[in-house]
Backbone as CSV, one residue per row, in Angstrom:
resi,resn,N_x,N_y,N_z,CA_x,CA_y,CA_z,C_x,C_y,C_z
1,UNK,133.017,128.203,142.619,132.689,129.175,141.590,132.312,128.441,140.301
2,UNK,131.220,128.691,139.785,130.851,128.057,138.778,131.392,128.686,137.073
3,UNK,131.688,128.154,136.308,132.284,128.310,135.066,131.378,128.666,134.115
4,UNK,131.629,129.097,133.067,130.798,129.879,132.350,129.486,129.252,131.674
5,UNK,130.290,127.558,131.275,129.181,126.582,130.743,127.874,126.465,131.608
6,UNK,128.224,126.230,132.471,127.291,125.987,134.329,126.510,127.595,134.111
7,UNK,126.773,128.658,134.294,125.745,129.877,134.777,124.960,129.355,133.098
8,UNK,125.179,129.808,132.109,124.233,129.890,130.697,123.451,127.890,130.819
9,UNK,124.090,127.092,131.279,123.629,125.832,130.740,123.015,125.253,131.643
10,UNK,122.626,125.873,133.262,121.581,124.920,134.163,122.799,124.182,134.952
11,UNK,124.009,123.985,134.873,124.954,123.313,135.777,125.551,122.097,135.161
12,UNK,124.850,122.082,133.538,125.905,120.813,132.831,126.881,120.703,132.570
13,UNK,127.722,119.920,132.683,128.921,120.410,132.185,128.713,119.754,130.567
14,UNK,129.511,120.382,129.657,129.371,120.306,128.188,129.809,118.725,128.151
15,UNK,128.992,118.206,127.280,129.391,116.644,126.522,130.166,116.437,125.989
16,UNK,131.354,115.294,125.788,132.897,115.363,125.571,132.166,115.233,123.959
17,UNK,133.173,115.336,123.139,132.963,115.011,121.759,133.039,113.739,121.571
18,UNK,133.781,112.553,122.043,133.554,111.282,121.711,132.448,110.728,122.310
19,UNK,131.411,109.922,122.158,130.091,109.235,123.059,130.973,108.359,123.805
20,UNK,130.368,108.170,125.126,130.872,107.208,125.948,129.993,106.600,126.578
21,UNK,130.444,105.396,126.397,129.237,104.452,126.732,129.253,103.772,128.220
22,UNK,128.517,104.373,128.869,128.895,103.564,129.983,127.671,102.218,130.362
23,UNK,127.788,101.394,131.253,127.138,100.171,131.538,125.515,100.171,131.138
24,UNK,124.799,101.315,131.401,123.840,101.694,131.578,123.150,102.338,130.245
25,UNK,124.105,102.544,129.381,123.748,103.033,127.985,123.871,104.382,128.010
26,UNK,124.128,105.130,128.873,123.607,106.440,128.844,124.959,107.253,128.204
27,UNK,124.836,108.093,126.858,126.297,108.808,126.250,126.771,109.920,127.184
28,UNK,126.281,110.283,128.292,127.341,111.722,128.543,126.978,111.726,130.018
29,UNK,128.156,112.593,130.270,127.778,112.765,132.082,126.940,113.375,132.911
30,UNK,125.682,113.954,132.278,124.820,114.462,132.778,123.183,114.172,132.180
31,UNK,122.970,114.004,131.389,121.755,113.672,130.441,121.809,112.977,129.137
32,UNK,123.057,112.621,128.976,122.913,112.135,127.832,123.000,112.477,126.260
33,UNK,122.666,112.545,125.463,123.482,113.128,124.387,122.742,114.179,124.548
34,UNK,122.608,115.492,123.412,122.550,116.708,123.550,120.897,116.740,122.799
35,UNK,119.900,117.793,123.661,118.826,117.186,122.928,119.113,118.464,121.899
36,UNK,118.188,118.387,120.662,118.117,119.217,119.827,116.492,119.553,119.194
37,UNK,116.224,120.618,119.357,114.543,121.343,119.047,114.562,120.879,117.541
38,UNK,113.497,120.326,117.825,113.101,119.837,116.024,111.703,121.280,115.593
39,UNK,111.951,121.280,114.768,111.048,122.575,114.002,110.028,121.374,113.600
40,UNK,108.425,122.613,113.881,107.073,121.216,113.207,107.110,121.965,112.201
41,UNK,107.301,121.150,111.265,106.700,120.924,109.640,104.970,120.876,109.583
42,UNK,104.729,121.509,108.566,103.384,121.437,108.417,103.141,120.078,107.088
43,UNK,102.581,119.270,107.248,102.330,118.582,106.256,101.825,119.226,104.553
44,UNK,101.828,118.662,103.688,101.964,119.464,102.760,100.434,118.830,102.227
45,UNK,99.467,119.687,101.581,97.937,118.979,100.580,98.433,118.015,99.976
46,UNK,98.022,116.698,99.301,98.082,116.280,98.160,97.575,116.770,97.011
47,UNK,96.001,117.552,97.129,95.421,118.252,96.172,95.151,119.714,97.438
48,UNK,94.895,120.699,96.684,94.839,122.197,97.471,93.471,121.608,97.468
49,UNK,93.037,122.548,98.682,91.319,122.659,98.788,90.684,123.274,97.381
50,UNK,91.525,124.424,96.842,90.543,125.362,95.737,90.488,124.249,94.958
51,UNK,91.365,123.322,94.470,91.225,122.545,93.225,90.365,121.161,93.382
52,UNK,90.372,120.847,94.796,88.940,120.020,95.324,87.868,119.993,95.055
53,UNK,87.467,121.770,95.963,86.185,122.174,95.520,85.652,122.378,94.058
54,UNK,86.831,123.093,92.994,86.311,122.962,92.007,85.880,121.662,91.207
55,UNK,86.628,120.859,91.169,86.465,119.311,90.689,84.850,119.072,91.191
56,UNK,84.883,118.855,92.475,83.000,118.623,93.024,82.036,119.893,91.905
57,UNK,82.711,121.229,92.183,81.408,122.275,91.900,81.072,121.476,89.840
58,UNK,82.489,121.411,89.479,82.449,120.658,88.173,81.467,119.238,87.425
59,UNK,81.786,118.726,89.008,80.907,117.774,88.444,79.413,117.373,89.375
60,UNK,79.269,118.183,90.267,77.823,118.692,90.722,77.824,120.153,90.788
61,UNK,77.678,120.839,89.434,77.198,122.324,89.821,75.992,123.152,90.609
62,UNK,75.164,122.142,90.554,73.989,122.547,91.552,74.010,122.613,92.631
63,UNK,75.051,121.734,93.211,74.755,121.484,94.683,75.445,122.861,95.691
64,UNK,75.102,122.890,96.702,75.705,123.976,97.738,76.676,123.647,98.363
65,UNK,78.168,123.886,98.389,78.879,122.694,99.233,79.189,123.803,100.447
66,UNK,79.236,122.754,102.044,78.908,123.746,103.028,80.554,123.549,103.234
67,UNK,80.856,124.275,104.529,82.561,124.762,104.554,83.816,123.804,104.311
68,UNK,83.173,122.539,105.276,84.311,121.773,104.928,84.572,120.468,103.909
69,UNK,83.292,120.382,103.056,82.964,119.326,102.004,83.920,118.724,101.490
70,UNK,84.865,119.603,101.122,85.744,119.029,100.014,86.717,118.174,101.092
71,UNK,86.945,118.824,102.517,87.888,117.743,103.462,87.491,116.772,103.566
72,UNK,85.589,116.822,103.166,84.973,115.330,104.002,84.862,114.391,102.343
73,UNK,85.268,114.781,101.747,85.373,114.434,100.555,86.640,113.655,99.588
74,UNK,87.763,114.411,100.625,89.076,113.805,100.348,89.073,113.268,101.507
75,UNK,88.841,112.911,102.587,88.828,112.036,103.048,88.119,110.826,103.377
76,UNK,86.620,110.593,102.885,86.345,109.371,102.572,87.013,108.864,101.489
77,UNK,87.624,109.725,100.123,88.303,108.883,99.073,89.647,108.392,99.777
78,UNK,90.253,108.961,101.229,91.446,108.317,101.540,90.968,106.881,102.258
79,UNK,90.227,107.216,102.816,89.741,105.644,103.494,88.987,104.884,102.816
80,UNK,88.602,104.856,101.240,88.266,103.981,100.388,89.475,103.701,100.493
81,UNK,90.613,104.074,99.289,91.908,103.497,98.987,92.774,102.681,100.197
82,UNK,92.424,102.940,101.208,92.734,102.448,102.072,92.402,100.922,102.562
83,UNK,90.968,101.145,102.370,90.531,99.654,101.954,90.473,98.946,100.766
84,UNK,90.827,99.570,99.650,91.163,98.666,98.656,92.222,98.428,98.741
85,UNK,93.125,99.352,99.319,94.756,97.996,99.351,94.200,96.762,100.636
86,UNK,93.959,97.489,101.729,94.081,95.998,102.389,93.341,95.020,101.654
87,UNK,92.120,95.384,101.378,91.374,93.817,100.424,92.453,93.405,98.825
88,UNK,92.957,94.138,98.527,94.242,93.784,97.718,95.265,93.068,97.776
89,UNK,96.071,93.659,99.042,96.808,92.519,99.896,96.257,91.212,100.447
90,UNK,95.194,91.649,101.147,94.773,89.925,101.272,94.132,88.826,99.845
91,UNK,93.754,89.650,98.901,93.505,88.675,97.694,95.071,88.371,96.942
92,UNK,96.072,88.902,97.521,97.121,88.795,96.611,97.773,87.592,97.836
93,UNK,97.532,87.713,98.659,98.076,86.855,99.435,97.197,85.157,99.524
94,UNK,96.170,85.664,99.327,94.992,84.383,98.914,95.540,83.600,97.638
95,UNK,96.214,84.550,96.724,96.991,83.515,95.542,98.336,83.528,95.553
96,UNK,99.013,83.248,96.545,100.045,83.063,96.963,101.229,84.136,96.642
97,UNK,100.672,85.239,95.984,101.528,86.117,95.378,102.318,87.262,96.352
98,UNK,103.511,87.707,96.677,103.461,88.671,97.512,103.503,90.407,96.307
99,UNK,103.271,90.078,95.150,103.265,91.672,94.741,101.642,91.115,94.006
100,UNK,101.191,92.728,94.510,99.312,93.267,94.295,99.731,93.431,92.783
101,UNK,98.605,92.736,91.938,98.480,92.323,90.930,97.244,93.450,90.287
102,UNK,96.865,94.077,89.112,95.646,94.672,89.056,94.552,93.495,89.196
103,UNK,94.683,92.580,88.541,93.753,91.690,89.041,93.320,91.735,90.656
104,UNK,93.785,91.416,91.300,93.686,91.776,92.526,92.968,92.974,92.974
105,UNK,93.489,93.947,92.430,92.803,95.394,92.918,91.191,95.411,92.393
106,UNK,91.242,94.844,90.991,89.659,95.250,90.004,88.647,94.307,91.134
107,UNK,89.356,92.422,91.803,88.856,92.143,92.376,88.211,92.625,94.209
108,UNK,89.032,93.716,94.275,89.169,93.891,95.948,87.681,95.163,95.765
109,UNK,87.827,96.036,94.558,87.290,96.973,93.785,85.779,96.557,94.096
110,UNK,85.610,95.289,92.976,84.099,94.970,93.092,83.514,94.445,94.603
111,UNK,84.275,93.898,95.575,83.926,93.330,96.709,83.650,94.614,97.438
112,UNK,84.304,95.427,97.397,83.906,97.194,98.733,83.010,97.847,97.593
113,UNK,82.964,98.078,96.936,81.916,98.867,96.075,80.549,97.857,96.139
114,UNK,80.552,96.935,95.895,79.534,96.018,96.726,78.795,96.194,97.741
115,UNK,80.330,96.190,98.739,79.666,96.319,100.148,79.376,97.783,100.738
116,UNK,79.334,98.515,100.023,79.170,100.330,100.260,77.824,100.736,99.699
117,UNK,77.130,99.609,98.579,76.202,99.739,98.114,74.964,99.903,99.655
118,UNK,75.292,98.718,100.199,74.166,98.543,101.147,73.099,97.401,100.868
């Protein structure tokens, strides 16, 4: 006859309260510690879209921006910054320094703005 834990729980029996470790690593006598449902979080904007788009319409009012501009917009500025730290880190590491210096950055700055020119 099965016990009350067993009909509601699939046939586990409940996990003692102390972990026990046996040879194999594993904490409990059936699966292991207890899993627990994590809730998804939605990541949060750094800037909202409305305040994106306005900044662009601000400083190109003429232009038409089509639906997703302002995403393709904050995200080439994330993968600039992205490459100015790494060319940062490696010029900071080129002068033996381990903390990024602005020097460093103004230099990493002119080398990708350079090379973006074409």
């Amino acid at each position: 006859m099965l016990g009350r834990w067993e009909v509601r729980h699939g046939g586990c029996a409940p996990a003692p309260r102390r972990r026990i470790r046996t040879a194999a690593g594993s904490a409990g006598p059936c699966h292991g510690s207890r899993s627990r449902r994590k809730k998804r979080r939605r990541m949060r904007r750094t800037a909202p879209r409305g305040t994106l788009r306005k900044i662009i319409k601000k400083h190109k009012p003429h232009l038409r921006l089509a639906a997703n501009t302002d995403l393709l917009v904050h995200l080439s500025f994330l993968l600039f910054l992205h490459r100015l730290a790494e060319e940062a880190r490696t010029n900071a590491f080129e002068n033996k320094s381990k903390v990024i210096k602005p020097e460093h950055t103004i230099a990493a700055a002119k080398v990708i703005l350079k090379k973006s020119r074409g």
